[in-house]
């Protein structure tokens, strides 16, 4: 079990959903091959393998393929679960593009291939030339670990690294582009390119994306949980009318928040500034107050800020933890603390505006699973969001984006947003196939969208939802809708697990085990198994329950059950949207 993290709605990277939308949109030049250069490389096949949890690495892989084509190469883009380990020995030119999931783990679609590559029976790869692009987030200890592991393993197996691995932080577009335009010429044998300016009149209007979010309006902000609940979960409806944007059930909406103004003022006071100090930010001169409000992550302290506070304060405990490099101990120390807590703890640690800004990370978007079908709601997108609020170290704390939506957005406020497609987390194309959906708490969000999608399609396939939370009386969100879905026959089965409504806690995985025989029958009938929600407890417990159910009711050995689940993953019939 990993160390407990701060109960914040932390920014999502590729592990938790950054997106490359519009990577090439608006570029004013493109690469054109000369005839001689094309003939040099046009028979050369380059394989691009991606490991992706939610779609970013796949998008980057497709963009790398586009660049490869300009060099006369023949790119073959494959998900890591679409290739067997033995096939790697036949690849001469390989690009690996992978995100890192959770705390240094492989993405779901990469795990099986990785396990095979690490096996003692894995053949040598002396004939291969390769390079790795790793996507990650420096706020995690094991930054880009999946990419690092691939880079090391391929070299250990005898492959030749033709270009050094590039490790990308959350703002990955520019380093990813540099890597592509550097490594691909190596793969093409040094083919010569000519830069040709494109007539601006033929450039398509840029789409809304991470660098250019759509300024949407909030239409609905409704409390879903009861006022007496220990949680605060809200339903939002955001207008995308006139944007030209579309989305599918299973996608996510990324929201660019602004920081709490009271927190901004408190931090400015704590560092000994006034807020009217002007500093350059992204090429623009602005006040410290505006910079902290709109441009920097001020809730979760960066590693650099923590280390600088330790140095300036001279605190023996904090310095001792940092010097030992004990990540578990540091996580325990930071539990419940945010940037302001650290500054208040060491009031003699004052900073100039420039010093403080230099120690902060950029403010990132937060991605939320969409809880509506774009077919039923083409002009609006629905979100189901738990507002993060807690008391710690003598202060009330609030999540950045969840309370931005709950408290700060009004009729005059734009919700800057863009879509994060998830091409794998989709309602089955075959409307007759069964769906099993496990989504406790806000994990119900995409499955509300899935049910709306099935309703729109008039799909005859069976639908089974496992849902739960703490208490039925206060936390049964969307109860009326679910009951209506049941009455109409759309929702074939609904199994509920409210953990605190009885002495012994009951969770969704317990309900799965109770209905194991029926669940296995649905899988045997070609059913899809979807999971959404907490990655570190619920998703792992559900995964173990699934293996146990398959072993028991399929009369399989442990290894046979693993093989069965792996086949479900390969067939994209076991898909997770976990965070």
Coordinates of C-alpha atoms in Angstrom, one line a residue:
X1 CA 0.0 0.0 0.0
X2 CA 1.5 3.3 -1.0
X3 CA 1.8 6.2 1.4
X4 CA -1.4 8.2 2.0
X5 CA -1.6 11.3 -0.2
X6 CA -3.1 14.7 0.6
X7 CA -6.8 14.6 0.2
X8 CA -6.7 17.1 -2.7
X9 CA -8.2 17.0 -6.1
X10 CA -4.7 16.9 -7.5
X11 CA -4.0 17.8 -11.1
X12 CA -4.2 14.9 -13.6
X13 CA -1.2 14.1 -15.8
X14 CA -1.3 11.3 -18.4
X15 CA -1.6 8.9 -15.3
X16 CA -4.7 11.1 -14.6
X17 CA -5.5 12.5 -17.9
X18 CA -3.5 15.3 -19.8
X19 CA -4.3 15.6 -23.5
X20 CA -2.5 16.6 -26.6
X21 CA -5.5 18.1 -28.5
X22 CA -4.5 20.3 -31.4
X23 CA -0.7 19.4 -31.3
X24 CA -0.2 20.4 -34.9
X25 CA -3.1 22.9 -35.2
X26 CA -2.0 26.3 -36.1
X27 CA 1.6 25.4 -37.1
X28 CA 2.9 27.8 -39.7
X29 CA 5.3 25.4 -41.3
X30 CA 5.5 21.8 -42.3
X31 CA 8.1 19.3 -43.5
X32 CA 8.3 18.4 -47.2
X33 CA 10.6 15.6 -48.3
X34 CA 12.8 16.0 -51.4
X35 CA 12.4 13.2 -53.9
X36 CA 15.9 11.9 -53.3
X37 CA 15.4 11.8 -49.5
X38 CA 12.1 9.9 -49.8
X39 CA 13.6 7.2 -51.9
X40 CA 16.3 6.8 -49.3
X41 CA 13.8 5.9 -46.5
X42 CA 10.5 5.0 -48.1
X43 CA 10.9 1.2 -47.6
X44 CA 11.9 1.6 -43.9
X45 CA 9.2 0.5 -41.5
X46 CA 9.2 2.2 -38.1
X47 CA 7.1 0.7 -35.3
X48 CA 5.6 3.1 -32.7
X49 CA 4.4 1.4 -29.5
X50 CA 2.3 3.4 -27.0
X51 CA 1.4 2.7 -23.4
X52 CA -1.5 4.8 -22.5
X53 CA -4.0 4.9 -19.6
X54 CA -6.4 7.5 -21.0
X55 CA -5.3 8.5 -24.5
X56 CA -2.5 11.0 -24.4
X57 CA 0.4 8.6 -25.3
X58 CA -1.8 7.3 -28.2
X59 CA -2.3 10.8 -29.5
X60 CA 1.4 11.5 -29.3
X61 CA 2.2 8.3 -31.1
X62 CA -0.1 9.2 -33.9
X63 CA 1.6 12.6 -34.1
X64 CA 5.0 10.9 -34.3
X65 CA 3.6 8.8 -37.1
X66 CA 2.6 12.0 -39.0
X67 CA 6.2 13.3 -38.6
X68 CA 7.6 10.0 -39.7
X69 CA 5.6 10.1 -42.9
X70 CA 7.2 13.5 -43.8
X71 CA 10.5 11.7 -43.7
X72 CA 9.4 9.0 -46.0
X73 CA 9.1 6.3 -43.3
X74 CA 6.3 3.9 -43.0
X75 CA 5.0 4.1 -39.4
X76 CA 3.1 1.3 -37.8
X77 CA 1.3 2.6 -34.6
X78 CA 0.3 -0.1 -32.1
X79 CA -1.0 -0.2 -28.6
X80 CA 1.3 -2.3 -26.3
X81 CA -1.5 -4.8 -25.8
X82 CA -1.7 -5.4 -29.6
X83 CA 1.7 -7.0 -29.9
X84 CA 3.3 -10.1 -28.5
X85 CA 6.8 -9.9 -26.9
X86 CA 8.3 -12.4 -29.4
X87 CA 7.4 -10.0 -32.2
X88 CA 9.7 -7.4 -30.8
X89 CA 12.7 -9.3 -32.1
X90 CA 11.6 -8.8 -35.7
X91 CA 11.4 -5.0 -35.2
X92 CA 14.4 -3.0 -36.6
X93 CA 13.2 0.5 -35.7
X94 CA 11.1 1.1 -32.6
X95 CA 9.8 4.2 -30.8
X96 CA 8.2 3.7 -27.4
X97 CA 5.9 6.4 -26.1
X98 CA 4.5 5.7 -22.7
X99 CA 2.8 7.4 -19.8
X100 CA 3.4 6.4 -16.2
X101 CA 0.3 5.4 -14.2
X102 CA -0.2 5.8 -10.5
X103 CA 3.1 5.6 -8.5
X104 CA 5.5 4.4 -11.2
X105 CA 3.3 1.7 -12.7
X106 CA 2.8 0.7 -16.3
X107 CA -0.5 1.8 -17.9
X108 CA -3.1 -0.9 -18.2
X109 CA -2.5 -1.6 -21.8
X110 CA 1.3 -2.0 -21.3
X111 CA 1.4 -4.3 -18.3
X112 CA 1.1 -7.7 -20.1
X113 CA 3.8 -6.9 -22.7
X114 CA 6.0 -5.6 -19.9
X115 CA 5.6 -8.8 -17.9
X116 CA 6.5 -10.8 -21.0
X117 CA 9.5 -8.6 -21.8
X118 CA 10.8 -9.1 -18.2
X119 CA 10.4 -12.9 -18.4
X120 CA 13.5 -15.1 -18.6
X121 CA 12.3 -16.5 -22.0
X122 CA 12.4 -13.1 -23.7
X123 CA 14.6 -13.2 -26.8
X124 CA 17.5 -10.8 -27.3
X125 CA 17.0 -7.6 -29.4
X126 CA 20.4 -7.0 -30.8
X127 CA 19.0 -6.0 -34.2
X128 CA 16.7 -3.2 -32.9
X129 CA 17.3 0.5 -32.8
X130 CA 15.1 2.4 -30.4
X131 CA 14.3 5.5 -28.5
X132 CA 11.8 6.3 -25.7
X133 CA 9.5 9.2 -25.0
X134 CA 8.2 9.2 -21.4
X135 CA 5.2 11.2 -20.2
X136 CA 4.8 12.0 -16.6
X137 CA 4.4 14.5 -13.8
X138 CA 7.2 15.7 -11.6
X139 CA 4.8 16.0 -8.6
X140 CA 5.0 12.2 -8.4
X141 CA 8.1 10.6 -6.8
X142 CA 8.6 8.0 -9.6
X143 CA 8.5 10.6 -12.4
X144 CA 8.3 8.9 -15.8
X145 CA 9.2 5.5 -14.3
X146 CA 7.4 3.4 -16.9
X147 CA 9.4 5.1 -19.7
X148 CA 12.6 4.8 -17.7
X149 CA 11.9 1.0 -17.2
X150 CA 11.4 0.5 -21.0
X151 CA 14.5 2.4 -21.8
X152 CA 16.6 0.3 -19.4
X153 CA 15.1 -3.0 -20.3
X154 CA 15.4 -2.6 -24.1
X155 CA 19.1 -1.7 -23.7
X156 CA 19.6 -4.7 -21.4
X157 CA 18.1 -6.9 -24.1
X158 CA 20.7 -5.7 -26.6
X159 CA 18.8 -3.1 -28.5
X160 CA 20.7 0.1 -29.6
X161 CA 19.5 3.4 -28.2
X162 CA 19.8 5.8 -31.1
X163 CA 18.6 8.8 -29.2
X164 CA 18.4 9.6 -25.5
X165 CA 15.1 9.1 -23.7
X166 CA 13.1 12.3 -23.3
X167 CA 11.2 12.7 -20.0
X168 CA 8.3 15.0 -20.3
X169 CA 6.5 16.8 -17.5
X170 CA 2.8 17.9 -17.6
X171 CA 3.6 20.6 -20.2
X172 CA 4.9 18.0 -22.6
X173 CA 4.1 19.4 -26.1
X174 CA 7.4 21.2 -26.8
X175 CA 9.8 18.5 -25.5
X176 CA 7.7 15.9 -27.3
X177 CA 8.0 17.8 -30.5
X178 CA 11.8 18.3 -30.0
X179 CA 12.2 14.5 -29.4
X180 CA 10.2 13.7 -32.6
X181 CA 12.0 16.0 -34.8
X182 CA 15.4 14.8 -33.5
X183 CA 15.0 11.1 -33.3
X184 CA 12.9 10.4 -36.5
X185 CA 15.7 11.7 -38.8
X186 CA 18.0 9.2 -37.1
X187 CA 15.4 6.5 -37.9
X188 CA 15.2 7.8 -41.5
X189 CA 19.0 7.5 -42.0
X190 CA 19.6 11.2 -41.9
X191 CA 17.1 12.1 -44.6
X192 CA 17.2 15.8 -45.6
X193 CA 14.2 18.0 -45.1
X194 CA 13.1 21.4 -46.4
X195 CA 11.1 23.8 -44.2
X196 CA 8.4 25.3 -46.3
X197 CA 6.2 28.1 -45.0
X198 CA 2.5 27.5 -45.2
X199 CA 0.1 30.1 -46.5
X200 CA -1.7 31.2 -43.3
X201 CA -4.9 31.4 -45.3
X202 CA -5.0 27.6 -45.7
X203 CA -4.5 26.9 -42.0
X204 CA -7.6 25.6 -40.3
X205 CA -9.0 27.5 -37.3
X206 CA -7.4 25.9 -34.2
X207 CA -9.6 23.7 -32.2
X208 CA -10.2 24.2 -28.5
X209 CA -7.6 22.3 -26.6
X210 CA -5.3 22.5 -23.5
X211 CA -3.5 25.6 -24.8
X212 CA -6.7 27.1 -26.0
X213 CA -9.6 26.1 -23.7
X214 CA -13.2 26.9 -24.6
X215 CA -14.8 29.6 -22.3
X216 CA -17.9 27.7 -21.4
X217 CA -20.8 28.8 -19.2
X218 CA -22.1 26.8 -16.2
X219 CA -25.8 26.1 -16.6
X220 CA -26.5 23.9 -13.6
X221 CA -24.9 23.5 -10.2
X222 CA -27.0 21.0 -8.1
X223 CA -26.2 19.3 -4.8
X224 CA -26.7 15.5 -5.2
X225 CA -25.9 14.3 -1.7
X226 CA -28.2 15.1 1.2
X227 CA -27.3 18.2 3.3
X228 CA -26.6 15.9 6.2
X229 CA -24.1 13.7 4.3
X230 CA -20.4 13.5 5.2
X231 CA -19.7 14.2 1.6
X232 CA -20.6 17.0 -0.9
X233 CA -21.2 15.7 -4.4
X234 CA -22.5 18.0 -7.1
X235 CA -24.0 17.7 -10.5
X236 CA -22.9 20.3 -13.1
X237 CA -24.1 21.0 -16.6
X238 CA -21.8 23.1 -18.7
X239 CA -22.8 24.6 -22.1
X240 CA -20.6 23.9 -25.1
X241 CA -23.2 25.4 -27.5
X242 CA -21.5 27.2 -30.4
X243 CA -18.1 25.7 -29.7
X244 CA -18.1 23.1 -32.5
X245 CA -16.9 20.6 -29.8
X246 CA -18.3 17.1 -29.6
X247 CA -17.7 14.3 -27.2
X248 CA -18.5 10.6 -26.6
X249 CA -19.6 8.7 -23.6
X250 CA -16.4 7.7 -21.8
X251 CA -14.5 10.9 -22.5
X252 CA -13.4 13.3 -19.8
X253 CA -13.8 17.1 -19.6
X254 CA -10.7 19.0 -18.4
X255 CA -11.4 22.1 -16.5
X256 CA -8.8 24.9 -16.0
X257 CA -9.5 26.4 -12.5
X258 CA -8.4 29.6 -10.8
X259 CA -7.2 29.5 -7.2
X260 CA -9.2 30.5 -4.2
X261 CA -8.8 34.3 -3.7
X262 CA -8.6 34.0 0.1
X263 CA -5.8 31.4 -0.2
X264 CA -3.9 33.7 -2.5
X265 CA -4.1 36.6 -0.1
X266 CA -3.1 34.4 2.8
X267 CA 0.0 33.1 1.0
X268 CA 1.0 36.6 -0.1
X269 CA 0.8 37.7 3.6
X270 CA 2.7 34.6 4.7
X271 CA 5.7 35.2 2.4
X272 CA 5.9 38.9 3.4
X273 CA 4.7 40.4 0.1
X274 CA 1.9 42.8 -0.7
X275 CA 0.6 41.3 -3.9
X276 CA 1.2 44.3 -6.1
X277 CA 4.8 43.2 -7.0
X278 CA 5.1 42.8 -10.8
X279 CA 7.0 39.8 -12.2
X280 CA 7.2 38.3 -15.7
X281 CA 5.1 35.2 -16.2
X282 CA 5.0 33.4 -19.6
X283 CA 6.4 36.6 -21.2
X284 CA 3.8 38.9 -19.6
X285 CA 4.4 41.3 -16.7
X286 CA 1.7 40.8 -14.1
X287 CA 1.1 41.3 -10.4
X288 CA 2.0 38.6 -7.9
X289 CA -1.7 38.4 -6.9
X290 CA -2.8 37.7 -10.5
X291 CA 0.0 35.2 -11.0
X292 CA -0.9 33.2 -8.0
X293 CA -4.6 33.4 -8.8
X294 CA -4.4 32.2 -12.3
X295 CA -1.1 30.7 -13.2
X296 CA 0.5 28.7 -10.4
X297 CA -0.2 25.7 -8.3
X298 CA -0.4 27.1 -4.7
X299 CA -2.3 24.4 -3.0
X300 CA 0.1 21.4 -3.1
X301 CA 3.7 22.5 -2.3
X302 CA 6.3 21.6 -4.9
X303 CA 9.3 19.6 -4.0
X304 CA 11.5 22.6 -4.7
X305 CA 9.4 24.8 -2.3
X306 CA 9.6 22.1 0.4
X307 CA 13.3 21.8 0.1
X308 CA 13.8 25.6 0.1
X309 CA 11.6 26.0 3.3
X310 CA 13.7 23.3 4.9
X311 CA 16.9 25.1 4.1
X312 CA 15.6 28.5 5.2
X313 CA 14.0 27.3 8.4
X314 CA 16.8 25.1 9.5
X315 CA 14.1 22.8 10.9
X316 CA 15.9 19.6 12.0
X317 CA 12.9 17.3 11.5
X318 CA 12.1 18.4 7.9
X319 CA 15.7 18.6 6.9
X320 CA 16.4 15.1 8.3
X321 CA 13.5 13.6 6.3
X322 CA 14.7 15.3 3.1
X323 CA 18.3 14.2 3.7
X324 CA 17.4 10.6 4.2
X325 CA 15.3 10.6 1.0
X326 CA 12.6 8.6 2.8
X327 CA 9.6 9.2 0.6
X328 CA 7.2 7.4 2.9
X329 CA 8.3 9.5 5.9
X330 CA 8.0 12.7 3.8
X331 CA 4.5 11.7 2.7
X332 CA 3.5 11.2 6.3
X333 CA 4.9 14.5 7.3
X334 CA 3.0 16.3 4.5
X335 CA -0.3 14.5 5.2
X336 CA -3.0 17.2 5.5
X337 CA -0.5 20.0 4.9
X338 CA -0.6 22.4 2.0
X339 CA 1.6 25.3 0.9
X340 CA 0.1 27.7 3.4
X341 CA 0.4 25.3 6.3
X342 CA 4.2 25.1 5.6
X343 CA 4.6 28.8 5.4
X344 CA 2.6 29.4 8.6
X345 CA 4.6 26.7 10.3
X346 CA 7.9 28.5 9.5
X347 CA 6.9 32.2 9.6
X348 CA 10.5 33.4 9.4
X349 CA 10.7 32.0 5.8
X350 CA 9.9 35.1 3.8
X351 CA 10.3 35.2 0.0
X352 CA 10.4 37.9 -2.6
X353 CA 7.8 37.6 -5.3
X354 CA 10.4 36.4 -7.9
X355 CA 11.9 33.8 -5.5
X356 CA 8.5 32.4 -4.6
X357 CA 7.2 32.1 -8.2
X358 CA 10.4 30.4 -9.2
X359 CA 9.6 27.6 -6.7
X360 CA 6.0 26.9 -8.0
X361 CA 4.6 24.6 -10.6
X362 CA 2.2 25.8 -13.3
X363 CA -1.5 25.5 -12.4
X364 CA -2.9 22.5 -14.2
X365 CA -6.3 21.5 -15.4
X366 CA -8.3 18.8 -13.7
X367 CA -10.0 16.1 -15.7
X368 CA -13.4 14.7 -14.8
X369 CA -15.2 11.7 -16.2
X370 CA -18.2 13.0 -18.2
X371 CA -21.6 11.8 -16.9
X372 CA -23.7 12.5 -20.0
X373 CA -24.0 11.1 -23.5
X374 CA -23.0 13.5 -26.3
X375 CA -25.8 12.0 -28.4
X376 CA -28.5 13.0 -25.9
X377 CA -26.8 16.3 -24.8
X378 CA -24.9 17.7 -27.8
X379 CA -24.8 21.2 -26.5
X380 CA -24.0 20.5 -22.9
X381 CA -21.7 18.3 -20.8
X382 CA -22.5 16.9 -17.4
X383 CA -20.0 16.3 -14.6
X384 CA -20.4 14.5 -11.2
X385 CA -17.8 16.0 -8.8
X386 CA -17.1 15.6 -5.1
X387 CA -16.2 18.9 -3.5
X388 CA -13.0 18.5 -1.5
X389 CA -13.3 20.1 1.9
X390 CA -11.5 19.1 5.1
X391 CA -10.0 20.5 8.3
X392 CA -6.4 20.0 9.0
X393 CA -3.7 21.8 11.1
X394 CA -6.2 24.3 12.5
X395 CA -7.4 25.5 9.1
X396 CA -10.2 24.7 6.6
X397 CA -8.9 23.3 3.4
X398 CA -10.5 23.2 -0.1
X399 CA -9.7 21.4 -3.3
X400 CA -8.7 23.6 -6.1
X401 CA -11.0 22.8 -9.0
X402 CA -13.9 21.0 -7.2
X403 CA -14.5 24.1 -5.1
X404 CA -13.8 26.5 -8.0
X405 CA -16.8 24.9 -9.6
X406 CA -18.9 24.7 -6.4
X407 CA -18.1 28.2 -5.0
X408 CA -16.5 30.5 -7.5
X409 CA -18.3 30.0 -10.9
X410 CA -21.3 32.2 -11.6
X411 CA -23.1 33.7 -14.6
X412 CA -20.1 36.0 -15.3
X413 CA -17.5 33.4 -14.9
X414 CA -16.2 31.3 -17.8
X415 CA -15.4 27.6 -17.2
X416 CA -12.3 27.2 -19.4
X417 CA -12.4 23.6 -20.6
X418 CA -11.5 21.1 -23.3
X419 CA -12.2 17.5 -23.9
X420 CA -9.9 14.5 -23.2
X421 CA -11.0 11.7 -25.5
X422 CA -10.7 8.1 -24.2
X423 CA -11.0 5.9 -27.2
X424 CA -10.9 2.6 -25.2
X425 CA -13.4 3.4 -22.5
X426 CA -16.4 3.1 -24.8
X427 CA -19.9 1.5 -24.9
X428 CA -19.6 -1.7 -27.0
X429 CA -20.2 -1.1 -30.7
X430 CA -22.3 -4.3 -30.7
X431 CA -25.6 -3.2 -29.0
X432 CA -26.5 -6.7 -28.1
X433 CA -23.5 -7.4 -25.9
X434 CA -23.9 -7.1 -22.1
X435 CA -22.2 -4.4 -20.0
X436 CA -21.1 -4.8 -16.4
X437 CA -20.2 -1.4 -14.8
X438 CA -18.6 -1.0 -11.4
X439 CA -18.6 2.6 -10.2
X440 CA -19.0 3.5 -6.5
X441 CA -19.3 7.2 -5.5
X442 CA -18.4 9.6 -8.3
X443 CA -17.2 6.6 -10.3
X444 CA -20.8 6.3 -11.4
X445 CA -20.3 9.3 -13.7
X446 CA -19.3 7.6 -17.0
X447 CA -21.9 4.8 -16.4
X448 CA -24.7 7.4 -16.3
X449 CA -23.3 8.4 -19.7
X450 CA -23.1 4.8 -20.8
X451 CA -26.8 4.2 -19.9
X452 CA -27.9 7.3 -21.7
X453 CA -25.9 6.2 -24.7
X454 CA -27.6 2.7 -24.7
X455 CA -31.0 4.4 -24.3
X456 CA -30.3 6.7 -27.2
X457 CA -29.3 3.7 -29.4
X458 CA -32.2 1.7 -28.2
X459 CA -29.7 -1.0 -27.5
X460 CA -31.1 -4.4 -26.5
X461 CA -28.0 -5.6 -24.6
X462 CA -28.2 -6.2 -20.8
X463 CA -26.7 -3.6 -18.5
X464 CA -25.6 -4.2 -14.9
X465 CA -24.4 -1.6 -12.5
X466 CA -22.6 -2.0 -9.2
X467 CA -22.9 1.2 -7.2
X468 CA -22.4 2.2 -3.6
X469 CA -21.1 4.8 -1.2
X470 CA -21.3 5.4 2.6
X471 CA -25.0 5.7 3.4
X472 CA -28.0 5.1 1.2
X473 CA -30.1 7.8 2.9
X474 CA -27.5 10.6 2.2
X475 CA -25.2 9.4 -0.6
X476 CA -27.4 7.5 -3.1
X477 CA -26.8 10.0 -5.9
X478 CA -28.9 9.8 -9.1
X479 CA -31.3 7.4 -7.2
X480 CA -34.4 8.6 -9.1
X481 CA -32.7 8.2 -12.5
X482 CA -31.3 4.8 -11.7
X483 CA -34.7 3.6 -10.5
X484 CA -36.3 4.9 -13.7
X485 CA -33.7 3.1 -15.7
X486 CA -34.6 -0.1 -13.9
X487 CA -38.3 0.4 -14.4
X488 CA -37.9 1.0 -18.1
X489 CA -35.8 -2.2 -18.4
X490 CA -32.7 -0.3 -19.6
X491 CA -30.8 -1.1 -16.3
X492 CA -31.1 -4.9 -16.2
X493 CA -29.5 -5.3 -12.8
X494 CA -28.5 -2.9 -10.0
X495 CA -26.5 -4.1 -7.0
X496 CA -25.9 -1.6 -4.2
X497 CA -23.3 -1.5 -1.5
X498 CA -23.6 1.2 1.1
X499 CA -20.7 0.5 3.4
X500 CA -21.9 2.2 6.6
X501 CA -25.5 1.1 6.7
X502 CA -24.7 -2.0 8.7
X503 CA -22.1 -3.2 11.2
X504 CA -19.9 -5.0 8.7
X505 CA -18.8 -2.8 5.8
X506 CA -20.0 -3.9 2.4
X507 CA -18.3 -2.8 -0.8
X508 CA -18.9 -3.2 -4.5
X509 CA -16.4 -6.1 -4.7
X510 CA -18.5 -7.9 -2.0
X511 CA -21.6 -7.6 -4.1
X512 CA -19.7 -8.9 -7.1
X513 CA -18.6 -12.0 -5.2
X514 CA -22.2 -12.6 -4.1
X515 CA -23.3 -12.6 -7.7
X516 CA -20.2 -14.3 -9.0
X517 CA -22.0 -17.1 -11.0
X518 CA -24.2 -14.6 -12.9
X519 CA -21.3 -12.2 -13.4
X520 CA -19.2 -15.0 -15.0
X521 CA -22.1 -16.0 -17.2
X522 CA -22.3 -12.4 -18.6
X523 CA -18.6 -12.5 -19.3
X524 CA -19.0 -15.8 -21.1
X525 CA -21.8 -14.2 -23.2
X526 CA -19.3 -11.6 -24.5
X527 CA -19.9 -9.1 -21.7
X528 CA -17.8 -6.0 -21.2
X529 CA -16.5 -5.2 -17.7
X530 CA -15.9 -1.6 -16.8
X531 CA -14.5 0.0 -13.6
X532 CA -14.4 3.7 -12.7
X533 CA -13.2 5.3 -9.4
X534 CA -10.4 5.0 -6.9
X535 CA -7.3 3.3 -8.3
X536 CA -5.5 2.4 -5.1
X537 CA -8.1 0.6 -3.1
X538 CA -11.4 0.0 -4.9
X539 CA -10.0 -0.8 -8.3
X540 CA -7.4 -3.3 -6.9
X541 CA -10.0 -5.0 -4.7
X542 CA -12.4 -5.2 -7.7
X543 CA -9.7 -6.7 -9.8
X544 CA -8.9 -9.3 -7.2
X545 CA -12.6 -10.2 -6.9
X546 CA -12.9 -10.5 -10.7
X547 CA -10.0 -13.0 -10.8
X548 CA -11.4 -15.0 -7.9
X549 CA -14.9 -15.1 -9.5
X550 CA -13.5 -16.3 -12.8
X551 CA -11.4 -18.9 -11.1
X552 CA -14.2 -20.2 -9.0
X553 CA -17.1 -20.2 -11.5
X554 CA -15.0 -21.1 -14.5
X555 CA -13.3 -23.9 -12.5
X556 CA -9.9 -22.5 -13.5
X557 CA -6.5 -22.5 -11.9
X558 CA -5.0 -19.2 -10.7
X559 CA -2.9 -19.0 -13.9
X560 CA -5.9 -19.8 -16.1
X561 CA -7.9 -17.1 -14.4
X562 CA -5.1 -14.6 -15.0
X563 CA -5.0 -15.7 -18.7
X564 CA -8.7 -15.2 -18.9
X565 CA -8.5 -11.7 -17.5
X566 CA -5.6 -10.8 -19.8
X567 CA -7.6 -11.9 -22.8
X568 CA -10.5 -9.7 -21.6
X569 CA -8.0 -6.8 -21.5
X570 CA -6.6 -7.6 -25.0
X571 CA -10.1 -7.7 -26.4
X572 CA -10.8 -4.3 -24.7
X573 CA -13.6 -6.0 -22.7
X574 CA -12.0 -5.2 -19.3
X575 CA -11.3 -1.4 -19.2
X576 CA -10.7 0.9 -16.3
X577 CA -11.0 4.6 -15.8
X578 CA -9.3 4.9 -12.4
X579 CA -7.5 7.7 -10.6

